[in-house]
């Protein structure tokens, strides 16, 4: 899968990625996830939601 880089004008995405990481890893203790979690990312079309999600997946792939 080829990921396209985030546009330089979409620097807001890094703040959102940090919040997504905090959400998913807040209940991570003793090497075990405690429960299933969901995160809804919504906004106007063309704002970069898919790119933010792809960037999050790319960063977590090496984790």
Short mmCIF file of C-alpha atoms in Angstrom, two decimals, residues 2-3 7-9 12 14 17 25 28 30 37-39 43-45 49 51-53 56-57 60 63:
data_model
loop_
_atom_site.label_atom_id
_atom_site.label_comp_id
_atom_site.label_asym_id
_atom_site.label_seq_id
_atom_site.Cartn_x
_atom_site.Cartn_y
_atom_site.Cartn_z
CA UNK A 2 1.41 3.37 -0.96
CA UNK A 3 0.63 6.24 1.39
CA UNK A 7 0.10 18.20 2.50
CA UNK A 8 2.26 20.80 4.27
CA UNK A 9 -0.83 22.95 4.75
CA UNK A 12 -3.33 20.23 12.04
CA UNK A 14 -0.38 15.89 13.76
CA UNK A 17 -2.97 11.91 15.42
CA UNK A 25 -3.57 3.63 24.24
CA UNK A 28 -3.09 -0.11 27.75
CA UNK A 30 0.46 -4.75 31.53
CA UNK A 37 -12.41 1.36 21.37
CA UNK A 38 -13.78 3.42 18.50
CA UNK A 39 -12.79 6.84 17.22
CA UNK A 43 -15.66 16.86 9.00
CA UNK A 44 -16.32 18.39 5.61
CA UNK A 45 -15.31 16.52 2.47
CA UNK A 49 -9.64 12.74 7.09
CA UNK A 51 -4.84 11.16 5.00
CA UNK A 52 -4.90 11.57 8.79
CA UNK A 53 -6.09 7.97 9.22
CA UNK A 56 -1.91 7.09 11.96
CA UNK A 57 -1.80 3.58 10.47
CA UNK A 60 1.40 2.40 14.25
CA UNK A 63 4.94 -0.08 16.72
#
